[in-house]
Amino acid sequence: MALALGTAPGVHLVLDGGVVVYVGYTGNLRSRLRQHLTGNRDSSVLHDQVGQLLDTPGRAATRDDIAGWLGRREVRWLKTDHPEGTKDALVLALRPRFNRQVPRPH
């Protein structure tokens, strides 16, 4: 997951095998993507959802397990002045598995 992007607001999409599994938005793309790679289950919905995917009976996925899984996925991003609305539209259209809540249509 390359972090060659700026600090602009925008949305980011995580793809697994070409399928969008998560859509997020932020005021600072570089910072938020870094949080996903270095964060923990309390700091990121995505981190928590991936952790649940990787957990096995008797063993919770570690931060490194989660970061490794995320690091092997494709990430796309879009700079936009309206990140929250863009994210909501994408979640409604794509229904990614790791987004907990689907927003209501406007």
Backbone as CSV, one residue per row, in Angstrom:
resi,resn,N_x,N_y,N_z,CA_x,CA_y,CA_z,C_x,C_y,C_z
1,MET,0.854,-1.163,0.000,0.000,0.000,0.000,0.900,1.225,0.000
2,ALA,1.024,1.874,-1.123,1.887,3.041,-1.227,1.197,4.260,-0.642
3,LEU,1.970,5.091,0.015,1.418,6.301,0.607,1.905,7.540,-0.132
4,ALA,2.065,7.444,-1.443,2.515,8.564,-2.261,1.323,9.448,-2.601
5,LEU,0.744,10.062,-1.605,-0.387,10.944,-1.816,-0.291,12.084,-0.829
6,GLY,-1.058,13.101,-1.082,-0.976,14.300,-0.269,-1.845,14.261,0.962
7,THR,-1.977,15.432,1.529,-2.737,15.575,2.771,-4.124,16.145,2.511
8,ALA,-4.584,16.063,1.284,-5.892,16.589,0.915,-7.009,15.723,1.490
9,PRO,-8.208,16.294,1.611,-9.353,15.484,2.008,-9.757,14.562,0.871
10,GLY,-10.371,13.450,1.215,-10.824,12.545,0.171,-11.384,11.251,0.714
11,VAL,-11.621,10.323,-0.210,-12.103,8.999,0.135,-11.056,7.979,-0.277
12,HIS,-11.039,6.869,0.442,-10.139,5.776,0.090,-10.947,4.487,0.046
13,LEU,-10.573,3.641,-0.907,-11.229,2.361,-1.103,-10.193,1.270,-0.963
14,VAL,-10.533,0.226,-0.207,-9.667,-0.934,-0.066,-10.306,-2.050,-0.877
15,LEU,-9.503,-2.645,-1.769,-9.991,-3.708,-2.636,-9.300,-5.021,-2.309
16,ASP,-10.067,-6.089,-2.323,-9.550,-7.437,-2.108,-9.949,-8.255,-3.324
17,GLY,-8.969,-8.599,-4.152,-9.273,-9.342,-5.362,-10.152,-8.566,-6.323
18,GLY,-9.989,-7.253,-6.366,-10.768,-6.415,-7.270,-12.125,-5.996,-6.736
19,VAL,-12.506,-6.484,-5.557,-13.797,-6.150,-4.950,-13.568,-5.123,-3.845
20,VAL,-14.343,-4.042,-3.863,-14.236,-3.020,-2.816,-14.780,-3.602,-1.521
21,VAL,-13.929,-3.649,-0.485,-14.341,-4.195,0.807,-14.478,-3.114,1.873
22,TYR,-13.990,-1.900,1.579,-14.094,-0.819,2.552,-13.994,0.519,1.843
23,VAL,-14.817,1.461,2.286,-14.739,2.848,1.823,-14.662,3.722,3.054
24,GLY,-13.678,4.599,3.088,-13.534,5.527,4.198,-13.337,6.936,3.678
25,TYR,-13.508,7.908,4.565,-13.248,9.296,4.182,-12.433,9.958,5.275
26,THR,-11.776,11.036,4.905,-10.906,11.724,5.845,-10.609,13.132,5.362
27,GLY,-10.136,13.946,6.262,-9.659,15.275,5.909,-8.203,15.254,5.484
28,ASN,-7.514,14.115,5.702,-6.091,14.000,5.370,-5.816,12.557,4.943
29,LEU,-5.782,12.324,3.635,-5.644,10.962,3.114,-4.381,10.270,3.615
30,ARG,-3.253,10.936,3.536,-1.994,10.300,3.940,-2.039,9.856,5.401
31,SER,-2.509,10.728,6.251,-2.565,10.412,7.680,-3.513,9.241,7.962
32,ARG,-4.677,9.244,7.323,-5.657,8.201,7.601,-5.192,6.834,7.103
33,LEU,-4.597,6.778,5.932,-4.105,5.501,5.434,-2.980,4.971,6.319
34,ARG,-2.155,5.865,6.812,-1.097,5.450,7.740,-1.710,4.886,9.025
35,GLN,-2.784,5.518,9.503,-3.466,5.011,10.704,-3.975,3.589,10.482
36,HIS,-4.506,3.326,9.295,-5.010,1.987,9.014,-3.891,0.953,9.085
37,LEU,-2.698,1.323,8.684,-1.584,0.379,8.702,-0.935,0.245,10.069
38,THR,-0.977,1.297,10.867,-0.262,1.267,12.143,-1.197,1.326,13.345
39,GLY,-2.483,1.414,13.109,-3.437,1.584,14.191,-3.756,0.295,14.922
40,ASN,-4.867,0.341,15.614,-5.335,-0.834,16.333,-6.850,-0.906,16.202
41,ARG,-7.437,-1.899,16.787,-8.877,-2.105,16.634,-9.703,-0.963,17.209
42,ASP,-9.155,-0.239,18.159,-9.893,0.885,18.733,-9.792,2.145,17.876
43,SER,-8.786,2.217,17.006,-8.563,3.436,16.238,-9.155,3.383,14.837
44,SER,-9.626,2.224,14.405,-10.060,2.096,13.017,-11.112,0.998,12.878
45,VAL,-12.248,1.356,12.308,-13.286,0.362,12.021,-12.718,-0.699,11.091
46,LEU,-11.955,-0.266,10.099,-11.363,-1.211,9.157,-10.448,-2.191,9.877
47,HIS,-9.613,-1.682,10.783,-8.701,-2.536,11.547,-9.492,-3.585,12.338
48,ASP,-10.559,-3.136,12.972,-11.377,-4.047,13.769,-12.035,-5.111,12.889
49,GLN,-12.589,-4.716,11.760,-13.263,-5.660,10.876,-12.285,-6.685,10.302
50,VAL,-11.101,-6.234,9.886,-10.099,-7.169,9.368,-9.646,-8.106,10.489
51,GLY,-9.479,-7.568,11.698,-9.103,-8.406,12.833,-10.112,-9.517,13.065
52,GLN,-11.395,-9.197,12.974,-12.424,-10.212,13.150,-12.342,-11.273,12.058
53,LEU,-12.006,-10.850,10.843,-11.831,-11.787,9.741,-10.669,-12.748,10.011
54,LEU,-9.588,-12.228,10.579,-8.371,-13.013,10.777,-8.333,-13.776,12.102
55,ASP,-9.195,-13.410,13.046,-9.221,-14.118,14.337,-9.507,-15.604,14.117
56,THR,-8.887,-16.425,14.928,-9.164,-17.857,14.914,-9.541,-18.268,16.337
57,PRO,-10.208,-19.396,16.511,-10.552,-19.829,17.865,-9.287,-19.902,18.735
58,GLY,-9.319,-19.200,19.839,-8.195,-19.221,20.763,-7.081,-18.247,20.448
59,ARG,-7.179,-17.506,19.340,-6.119,-16.555,18.998,-6.697,-15.350,18.260
60,ALA,-6.534,-14.198,18.866,-6.950,-12.958,18.216,-5.836,-12.494,17.288
61,ALA,-6.220,-11.986,16.141,-5.245,-11.456,15.191,-4.488,-10.297,15.829
62,THR,-3.191,-10.247,15.586,-2.363,-9.168,16.129,-2.404,-7.958,15.203
63,ARG,-1.898,-6.862,15.721,-1.773,-5.646,14.919,-0.953,-5.906,13.660
64,ASP,0.123,-6.687,13.798,0.960,-7.020,12.643,0.216,-7.896,11.643
65,ASP,-0.599,-8.835,12.118,-1.407,-9.666,11.221,-2.329,-8.784,10.375
66,ILE,-2.984,-7.852,11.049,-3.945,-6.973,10.382,-3.234,-6.055,9.390
67,ALA,-2.135,-5.446,9.823,-1.372,-4.555,8.933,-0.843,-5.331,7.729
68,GLY,-0.421,-6.567,7.936,0.055,-7.390,6.831,-1.036,-7.669,5.822
69,TRP,-2.228,-8.007,6.321,-3.357,-8.264,5.424,-3.678,-7.003,4.620
70,LEU,-3.762,-5.869,5.314,-4.071,-4.613,4.635,-2.983,-4.234,3.635
71,GLY,-1.735,-4.482,3.986,-0.625,-4.141,3.108,-0.608,-4.931,1.810
72,ARG,-1.303,-6.048,1.775,-1.374,-6.869,0.564,-2.617,-6.570,-0.278
73,ARG,-3.371,-5.560,0.091,-4.573,-5.185,-0.641,-4.309,-3.942,-1.480
74,GLU,-5.135,-3.787,-2.498,-5.046,-2.591,-3.336,-5.827,-1.474,-2.669
75,VAL,-5.273,-0.271,-2.722,-5.950,0.903,-2.179,-6.034,1.947,-3.286
76,ARG,-7.208,2.487,-3.429,-7.413,3.593,-4.364,-7.942,4.765,-3.575
77,TRP,-7.678,5.955,-4.051,-8.154,7.134,-3.345,-8.579,8.195,-4.337
78,LEU,-9.431,9.069,-3.848,-9.950,10.165,-4.641,-9.942,11.404,-3.771
79,LYS,-9.240,12.415,-4.217,-9.257,13.693,-3.513,-10.559,14.394,-3.855
80,THR,-11.236,14.895,-2.836,-12.509,15.581,-3.044,-12.739,16.566,-1.905
81,ASP,-13.416,17.653,-2.224,-13.773,18.634,-1.190,-15.007,18.194,-0.401
82,HIS,-15.638,17.110,-0.828,-16.849,16.599,-0.169,-16.667,15.119,0.163
83,PRO,-15.692,14.797,1.030,-15.393,13.381,1.267,-16.520,12.594,1.919
84,GLU,-17.244,13.198,2.849,-18.288,12.426,3.545,-19.420,12.050,2.598
85,GLY,-19.871,12.986,1.791,-20.937,12.695,0.835,-20.500,11.697,-0.225
86,THR,-19.249,11.818,-0.673,-18.719,10.882,-1.668,-18.649,9.481,-1.085
87,LYS,-18.170,9.380,0.169,-18.102,8.073,0.835,-19.497,7.471,0.964
88,ASP,-20.454,8.264,1.421,-21.816,7.749,1.591,-22.373,7.215,0.279
89,ALA,-22.155,7.943,-0.812,-22.654,7.501,-2.118,-21.992,6.186,-2.530
90,LEU,-20.696,6.071,-2.301,-19.986,4.839,-2.666,-20.429,3.653,-1.807
91,VAL,-20.633,3.881,-0.518,-21.081,2.799,0.362,-22.479,2.337,-0.044
92,LEU,-23.356,3.278,-0.366,-24.698,2.902,-0.817,-24.647,2.084,-2.104
93,ALA,-23.778,2.485,-3.017,-23.701,1.807,-4.304,-22.990,0.460,-4.221
94,LEU,-21.932,0.379,-3.402,-21.073,-0.806,-3.403,-21.319,-1.779,-2.249
95,ARG,-21.862,-1.277,-1.146,-22.115,-2.085,0.053,-20.898,-2.930,0.464
96,PRO,-19.769,-2.266,0.737,-18.546,-2.997,1.103,-18.719,-3.780,2.403
97,ARG,-18.115,-4.956,2.465,-18.303,-5.859,3.612,-17.773,-5.313,4.922
98,PHE,-16.767,-4.438,4.898,-16.186,-3.938,6.140,-16.766,-2.604,6.595
99,ASN,-17.697,-2.037,5.869,-18.370,-0.831,6.346,-19.545,-1.280,7.200
100,ARG,-19.517,-0.890,8.466,-20.541,-1.348,9.407,-21.913,-0.771,9.129
101,GLN,-21.958,0.508,8.805,-23.247,1.168,8.629,-23.399,1.628,7.195
102,VAL,-24.566,1.392,6.656,-24.877,1.880,5.320,-25.697,3.142,5.513
103,PRO,-25.241,4.265,4.946,-25.978,5.521,5.121,-27.338,5.473,4.413
104,ARG,-28.210,6.336,4.859,-29.520,6.446,4.217,-29.368,7.272,2.944
105,PRO,-30.109,6.924,1.909,-30.076,7.757,0.697,-30.589,9.145,1.024
106,HIS,-30.023,10.146,0.356,-30.443,11.541,0.600,-31.682,11.869,-0.188
